[in-house]
CSV table of C-alpha atoms in Angstrom, one decimal:
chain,number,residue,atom,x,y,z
A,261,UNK,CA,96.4,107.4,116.7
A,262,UNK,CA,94.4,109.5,115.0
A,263,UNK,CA,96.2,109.4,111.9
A,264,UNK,CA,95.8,105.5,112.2
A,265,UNK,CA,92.1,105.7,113.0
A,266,UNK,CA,91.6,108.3,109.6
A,267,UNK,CA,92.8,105.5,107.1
A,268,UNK,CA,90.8,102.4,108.2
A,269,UNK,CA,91.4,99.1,108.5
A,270,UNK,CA,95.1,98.6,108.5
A,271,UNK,CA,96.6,96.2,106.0
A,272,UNK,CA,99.3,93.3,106.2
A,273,UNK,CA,101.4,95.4,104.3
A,274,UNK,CA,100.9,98.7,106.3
A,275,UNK,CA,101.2,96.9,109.4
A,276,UNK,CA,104.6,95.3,108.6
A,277,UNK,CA,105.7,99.0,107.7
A,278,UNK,CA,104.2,100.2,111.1
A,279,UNK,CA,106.0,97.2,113.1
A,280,UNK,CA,109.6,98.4,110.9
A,281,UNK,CA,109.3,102.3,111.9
A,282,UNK,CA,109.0,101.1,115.1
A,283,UNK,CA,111.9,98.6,115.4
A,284,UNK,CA,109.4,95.3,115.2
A,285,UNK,CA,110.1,94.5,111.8
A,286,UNK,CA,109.5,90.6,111.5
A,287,UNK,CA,106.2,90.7,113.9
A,288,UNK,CA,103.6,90.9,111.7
A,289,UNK,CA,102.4,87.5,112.2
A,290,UNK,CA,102.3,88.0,115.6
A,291,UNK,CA,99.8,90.9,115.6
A,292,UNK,CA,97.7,89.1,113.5
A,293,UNK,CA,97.7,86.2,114.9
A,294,UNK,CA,96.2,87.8,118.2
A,295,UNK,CA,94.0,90.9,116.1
A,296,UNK,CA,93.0,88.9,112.9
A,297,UNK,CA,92.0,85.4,114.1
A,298,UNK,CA,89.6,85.1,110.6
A,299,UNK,CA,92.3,85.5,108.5
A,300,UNK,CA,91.3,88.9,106.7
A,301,UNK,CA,94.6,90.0,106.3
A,302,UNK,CA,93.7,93.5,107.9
A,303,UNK,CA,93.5,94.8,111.6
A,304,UNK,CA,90.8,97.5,113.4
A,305,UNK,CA,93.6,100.3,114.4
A,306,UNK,CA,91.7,100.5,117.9
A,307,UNK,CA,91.8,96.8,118.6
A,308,UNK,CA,96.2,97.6,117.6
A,309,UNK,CA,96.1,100.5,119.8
A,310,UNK,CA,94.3,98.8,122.1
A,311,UNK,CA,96.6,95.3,122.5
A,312,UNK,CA,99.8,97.2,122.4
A,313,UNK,CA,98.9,99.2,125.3
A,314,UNK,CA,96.8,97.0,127.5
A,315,UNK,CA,99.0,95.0,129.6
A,316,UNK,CA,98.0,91.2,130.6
A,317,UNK,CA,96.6,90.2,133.3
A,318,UNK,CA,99.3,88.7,134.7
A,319,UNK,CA,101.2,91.8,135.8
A,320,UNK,CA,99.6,95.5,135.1
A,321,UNK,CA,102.3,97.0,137.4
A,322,UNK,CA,104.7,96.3,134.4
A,323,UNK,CA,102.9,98.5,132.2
A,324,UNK,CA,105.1,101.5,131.2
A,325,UNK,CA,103.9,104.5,131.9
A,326,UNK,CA,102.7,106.8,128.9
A,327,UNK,CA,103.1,110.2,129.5
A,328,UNK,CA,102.6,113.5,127.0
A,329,UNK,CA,106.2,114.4,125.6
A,330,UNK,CA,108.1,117.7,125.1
A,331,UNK,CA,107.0,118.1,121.7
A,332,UNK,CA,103.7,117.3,122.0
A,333,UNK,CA,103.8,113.3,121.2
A,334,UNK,CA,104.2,110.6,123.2
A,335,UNK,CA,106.6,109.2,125.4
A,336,UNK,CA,107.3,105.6,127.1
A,337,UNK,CA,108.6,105.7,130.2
A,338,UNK,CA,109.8,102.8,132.0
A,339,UNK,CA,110.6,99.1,131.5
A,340,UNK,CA,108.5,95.9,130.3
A,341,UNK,CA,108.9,92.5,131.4
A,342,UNK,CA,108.3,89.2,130.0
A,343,UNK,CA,105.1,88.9,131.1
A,344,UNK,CA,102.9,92.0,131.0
A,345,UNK,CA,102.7,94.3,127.9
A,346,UNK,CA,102.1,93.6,124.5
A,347,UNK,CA,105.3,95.4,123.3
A,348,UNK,CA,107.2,92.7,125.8
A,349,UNK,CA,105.7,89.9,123.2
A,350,UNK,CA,108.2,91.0,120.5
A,351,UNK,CA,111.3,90.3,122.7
A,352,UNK,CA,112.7,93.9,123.5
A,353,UNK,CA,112.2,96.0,125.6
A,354,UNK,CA,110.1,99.8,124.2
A,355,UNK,CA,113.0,102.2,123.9
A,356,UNK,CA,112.6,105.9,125.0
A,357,UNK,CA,111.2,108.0,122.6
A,358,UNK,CA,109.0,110.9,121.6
A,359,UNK,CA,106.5,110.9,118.9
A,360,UNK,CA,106.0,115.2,116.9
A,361,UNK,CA,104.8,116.2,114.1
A,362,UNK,CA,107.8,114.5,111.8
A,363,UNK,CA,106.9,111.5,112.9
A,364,UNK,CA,103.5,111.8,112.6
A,365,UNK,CA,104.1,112.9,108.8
A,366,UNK,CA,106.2,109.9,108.3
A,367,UNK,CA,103.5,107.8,109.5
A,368,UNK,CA,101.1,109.4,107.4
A,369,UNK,CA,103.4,108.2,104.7
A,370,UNK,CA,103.8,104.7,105.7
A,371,UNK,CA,99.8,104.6,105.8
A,372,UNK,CA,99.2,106.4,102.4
A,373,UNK,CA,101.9,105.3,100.3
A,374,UNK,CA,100.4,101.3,99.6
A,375,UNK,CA,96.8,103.0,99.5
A,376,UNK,CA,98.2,105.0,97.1
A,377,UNK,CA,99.7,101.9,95.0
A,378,UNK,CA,96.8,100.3,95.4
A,379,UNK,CA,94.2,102.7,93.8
A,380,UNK,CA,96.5,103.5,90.8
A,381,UNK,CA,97.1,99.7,90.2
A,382,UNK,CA,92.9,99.4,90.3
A,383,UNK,CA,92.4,102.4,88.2
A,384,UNK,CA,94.8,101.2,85.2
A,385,UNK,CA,93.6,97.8,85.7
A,386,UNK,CA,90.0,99.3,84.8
A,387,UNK,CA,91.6,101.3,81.6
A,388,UNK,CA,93.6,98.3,80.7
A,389,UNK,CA,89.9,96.3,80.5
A,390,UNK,CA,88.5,98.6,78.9
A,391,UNK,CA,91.0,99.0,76.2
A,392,UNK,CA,91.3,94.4,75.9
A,393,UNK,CA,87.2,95.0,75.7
A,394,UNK,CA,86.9,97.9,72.6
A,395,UNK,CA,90.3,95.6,70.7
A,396,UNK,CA,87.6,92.3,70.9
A,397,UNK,CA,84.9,94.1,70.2
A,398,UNK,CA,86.3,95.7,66.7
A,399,UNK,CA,88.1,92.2,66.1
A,400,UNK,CA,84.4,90.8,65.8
A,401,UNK,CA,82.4,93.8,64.5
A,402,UNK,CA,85.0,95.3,62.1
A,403,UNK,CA,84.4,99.2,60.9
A,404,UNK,CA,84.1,99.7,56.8
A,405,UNK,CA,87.7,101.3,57.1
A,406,UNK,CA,89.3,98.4,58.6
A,407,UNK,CA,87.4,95.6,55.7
A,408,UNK,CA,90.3,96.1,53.1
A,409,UNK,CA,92.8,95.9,56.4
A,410,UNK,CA,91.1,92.3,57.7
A,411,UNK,CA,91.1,90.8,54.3
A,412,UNK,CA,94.3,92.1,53.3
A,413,UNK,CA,96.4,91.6,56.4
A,414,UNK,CA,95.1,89.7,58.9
A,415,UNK,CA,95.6,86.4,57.0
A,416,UNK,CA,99.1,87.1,56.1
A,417,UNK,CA,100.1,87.4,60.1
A,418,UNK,CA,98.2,84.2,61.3
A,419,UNK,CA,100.2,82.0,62.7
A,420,UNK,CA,103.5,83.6,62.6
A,421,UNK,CA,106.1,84.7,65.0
A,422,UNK,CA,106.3,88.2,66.7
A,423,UNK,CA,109.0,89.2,68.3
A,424,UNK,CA,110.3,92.7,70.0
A,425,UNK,CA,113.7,94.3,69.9
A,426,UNK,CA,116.9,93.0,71.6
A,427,UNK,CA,117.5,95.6,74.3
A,428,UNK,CA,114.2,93.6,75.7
A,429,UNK,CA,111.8,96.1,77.5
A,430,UNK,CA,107.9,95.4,78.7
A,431,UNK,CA,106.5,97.1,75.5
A,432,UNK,CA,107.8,94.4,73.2
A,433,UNK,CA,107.3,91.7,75.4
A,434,UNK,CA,103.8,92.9,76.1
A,435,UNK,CA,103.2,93.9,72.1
A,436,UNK,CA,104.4,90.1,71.2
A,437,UNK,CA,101.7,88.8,73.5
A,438,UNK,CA,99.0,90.7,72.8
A,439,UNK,CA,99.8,90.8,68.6
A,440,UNK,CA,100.0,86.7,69.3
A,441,UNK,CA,96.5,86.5,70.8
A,442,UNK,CA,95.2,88.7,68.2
A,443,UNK,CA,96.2,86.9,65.2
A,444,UNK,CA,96.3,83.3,66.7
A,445,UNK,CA,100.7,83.4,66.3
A,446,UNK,CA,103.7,82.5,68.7
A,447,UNK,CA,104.8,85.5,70.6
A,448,UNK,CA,108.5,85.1,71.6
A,449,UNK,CA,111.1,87.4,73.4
A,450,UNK,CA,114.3,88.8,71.5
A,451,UNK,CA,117.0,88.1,74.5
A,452,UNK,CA,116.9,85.1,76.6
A,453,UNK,CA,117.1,87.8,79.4
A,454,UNK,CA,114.7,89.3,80.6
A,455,UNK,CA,114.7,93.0,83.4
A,456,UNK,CA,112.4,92.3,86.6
A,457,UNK,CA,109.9,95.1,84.7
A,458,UNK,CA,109.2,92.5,82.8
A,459,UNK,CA,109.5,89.5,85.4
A,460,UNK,CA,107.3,91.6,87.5
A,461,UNK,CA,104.3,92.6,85.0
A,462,UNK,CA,103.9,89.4,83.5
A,463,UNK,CA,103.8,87.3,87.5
A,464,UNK,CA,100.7,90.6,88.3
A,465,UNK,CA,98.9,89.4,84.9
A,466,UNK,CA,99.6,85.3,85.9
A,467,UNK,CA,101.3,84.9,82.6
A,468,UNK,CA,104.4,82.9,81.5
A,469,UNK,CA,107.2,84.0,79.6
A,470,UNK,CA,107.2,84.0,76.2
A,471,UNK,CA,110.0,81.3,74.9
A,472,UNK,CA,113.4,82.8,73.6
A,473,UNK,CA,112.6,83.4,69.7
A,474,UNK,CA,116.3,80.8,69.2
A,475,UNK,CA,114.6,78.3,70.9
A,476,UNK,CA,111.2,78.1,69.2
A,477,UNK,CA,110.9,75.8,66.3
A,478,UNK,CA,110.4,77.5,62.9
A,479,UNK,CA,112.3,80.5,64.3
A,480,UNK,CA,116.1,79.7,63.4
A,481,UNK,CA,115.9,76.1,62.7
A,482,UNK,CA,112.7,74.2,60.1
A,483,UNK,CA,109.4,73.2,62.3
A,484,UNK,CA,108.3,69.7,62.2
A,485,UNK,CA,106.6,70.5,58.3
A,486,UNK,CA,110.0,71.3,57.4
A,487,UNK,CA,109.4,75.1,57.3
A,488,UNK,CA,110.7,77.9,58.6
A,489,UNK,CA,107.6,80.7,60.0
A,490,UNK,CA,107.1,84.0,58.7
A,491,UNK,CA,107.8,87.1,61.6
A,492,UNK,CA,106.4,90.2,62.3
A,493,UNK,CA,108.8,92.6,64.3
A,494,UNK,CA,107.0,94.4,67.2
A,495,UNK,CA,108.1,97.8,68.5
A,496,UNK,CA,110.7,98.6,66.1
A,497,UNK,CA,111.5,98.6,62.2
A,498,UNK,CA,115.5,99.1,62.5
A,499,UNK,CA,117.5,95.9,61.2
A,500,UNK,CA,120.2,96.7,63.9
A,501,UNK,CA,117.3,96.5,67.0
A,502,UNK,CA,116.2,92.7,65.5
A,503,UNK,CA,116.7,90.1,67.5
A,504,UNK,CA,120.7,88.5,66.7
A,505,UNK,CA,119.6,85.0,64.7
A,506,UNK,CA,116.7,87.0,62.8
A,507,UNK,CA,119.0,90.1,61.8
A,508,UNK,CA,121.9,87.4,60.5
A,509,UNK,CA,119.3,85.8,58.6
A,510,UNK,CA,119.9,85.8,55.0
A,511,UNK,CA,116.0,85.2,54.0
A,512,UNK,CA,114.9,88.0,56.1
A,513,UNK,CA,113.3,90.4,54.1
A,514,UNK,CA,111.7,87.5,52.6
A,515,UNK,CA,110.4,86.2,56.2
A,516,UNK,CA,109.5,89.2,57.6
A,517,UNK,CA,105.6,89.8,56.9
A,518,UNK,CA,104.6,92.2,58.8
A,519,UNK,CA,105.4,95.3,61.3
A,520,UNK,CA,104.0,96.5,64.6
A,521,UNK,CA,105.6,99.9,65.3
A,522,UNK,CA,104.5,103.4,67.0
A,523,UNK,CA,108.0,105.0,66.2
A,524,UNK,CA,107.6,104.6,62.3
C-alpha cells in the first residue's frame, strides 16, 4: 500500500502489471471502468485500495477477512462470492497468500520500471529536439567554415538518393531520413526487410517506411526523364555493405556523389 501510495497516480500500464502479479491479468478495463469514469487513463491508488477491499452492499459477510501474515504482509483468508467483494468481479476466487518484503520489492518494480521508461523516453526526446533545432538553425545561418561546404556540396546531393547498408539497422534508416530532409532527396532502405528496431522507432516518431531502394524509380531502372539518380551511401563506405542492385551496378562510381559516414 504504501509503496502504491509513494508513486502516484497509477497508470494503465502499471495497473495491467498490478492486475498480472496478482493473477488478474485481462481486468484492466474493468478497474477502470469503475475508478476512471473520465477516461484519464490513470487511477488514485486509494480509490484501488479502496474498491478491492470494500465489499458491496449486497453482502458484507462475504468479505474475506484480512489479517497480518507470518512475514509481516498480508494475508486473505476466506472465500468470496459472486456478489460481494471487488476481487469476486474478476471471476475467481482471491487465493491464499502472504505478501513480505520480496514481494513488496517486486512491486516496487512493476511500479518503477514504466516510470523509468517513461522519463528516459522524455529526456532523449528533449536532446533529440534540441539537436533537429541547432541542424535547422546552421542550415539557415551557415558558419564562415561551412560557406565553401554549402556551395560546394550541398547542390551536388539535392535530389538524390540515400540509402544505408544491407544488414539494415536504425542508424541507416534514420541517416537516409534525416540526410533526405536535409538536402530535399529520396531516402530509401537497403533490404526490403526491415528488424522491429526499426519498425518500432519509426511507428514512436509517426513516420513511414522509406520505400525499398529496387523499387524506387531512378534507383535500378531510368525515372520518368529517362535518367537514372545520383546516390549518396549513408553509414558505410565499403562496396561489399552497398545495397545488392547498387553494388552490381556497373556505373557506380560514376553515380555515387556523395558519402555520409562516422566509421571513415
Amino acid at each position: 500500500v504504501d509503496v502504491l501510495r509513494q508513486r502516484g497516480d497509477i497508470s494503465r500500464e502499471q495497473l495491467d502489471r498490478l492486475l498480472a502479479a496478482a493473477g488478474y491479468q485481462g481486468h484492466t478495463g474493468a478497474v477502470l471502468a469503475a475508478l476512471d469514469p473520465s477516461g484519464r487513463g490513470r487511477v488514485d491508488p486509494d480509490a484501488l485500495i479502496t474498491w478491492l477491499y470494500t465489499p458491496s452492499k449486497k453482502s458484507e459477510s462475504a468479505v474475506p477477512k484480512i489479517e497480518v501474515g507470518q512475514q509481516g504482509g498480508l494475508a486473505a483468508i476466506g472465500s468470496v462470492d459472486a456478489v460481494s467483494p471487488r476481487l469476486s468481479d474478476f471471476g475467481a476466487s482471491p487465493r491464499l497468500s502472504a505478501y513480505g518484503s520480496k514481494d513488496v520489492e517486486k512491486m516496487k518494480q512493476y511500479m518503477e520500471v514504466p516510470s523509468n521508461l517513461r522519463e528516459a523516453v522524455e529526456e532523449y526526446r528533449q536532446m533529440a529536439q534540441m539537436l533537429a533545432d541547432d541542424f535547422l538553425s546552421r542550415g539557415k545561418n551557415p558558419q564562415a567554415e561551412a560557406f565553401i561546404e554549402q556551395v560546394c556540396v550541398e547542390k551536388i546531393l539535392e535530389g538524390c538518393l540515400f540509402v544505408g547498408h544491407v544488414k539494415t539497422d536504425l542508424d541507416s534508416v534514420a541517416g537516409a531520413i534525416g540526410a533526405a530532409y536535409l538536402w530535399r532527396g529520396v531516402a530509401t532502405r537497403a533490404e526490403r526487410e526491415f528488424n522491429g528496431e526499426i519498425a518500432y522507432a519509426l511507428k514512436f516518431a509517426g513516420i513511414e517506411p522509406p520505400p525499398f531502394f529496387d523499387d524506387v524509380p531512378g534507383a535500378v531502372t531510368p525515372d520518368a526523364s529517362g535518367k537514372l539518380l545520383g546516390v549518396c551511401l549513408v553509414d558505410h563506405n565499403e562496396e561489399k555493405q552497398m545495397t545488392e542492385a547498387l553494388r552490381k551496378d556497373p556505373q557506380k562510381n560514376k553515380r555515387i556523389c556523395g558519402l555520409i559516414d562516422h566509421h571513415c
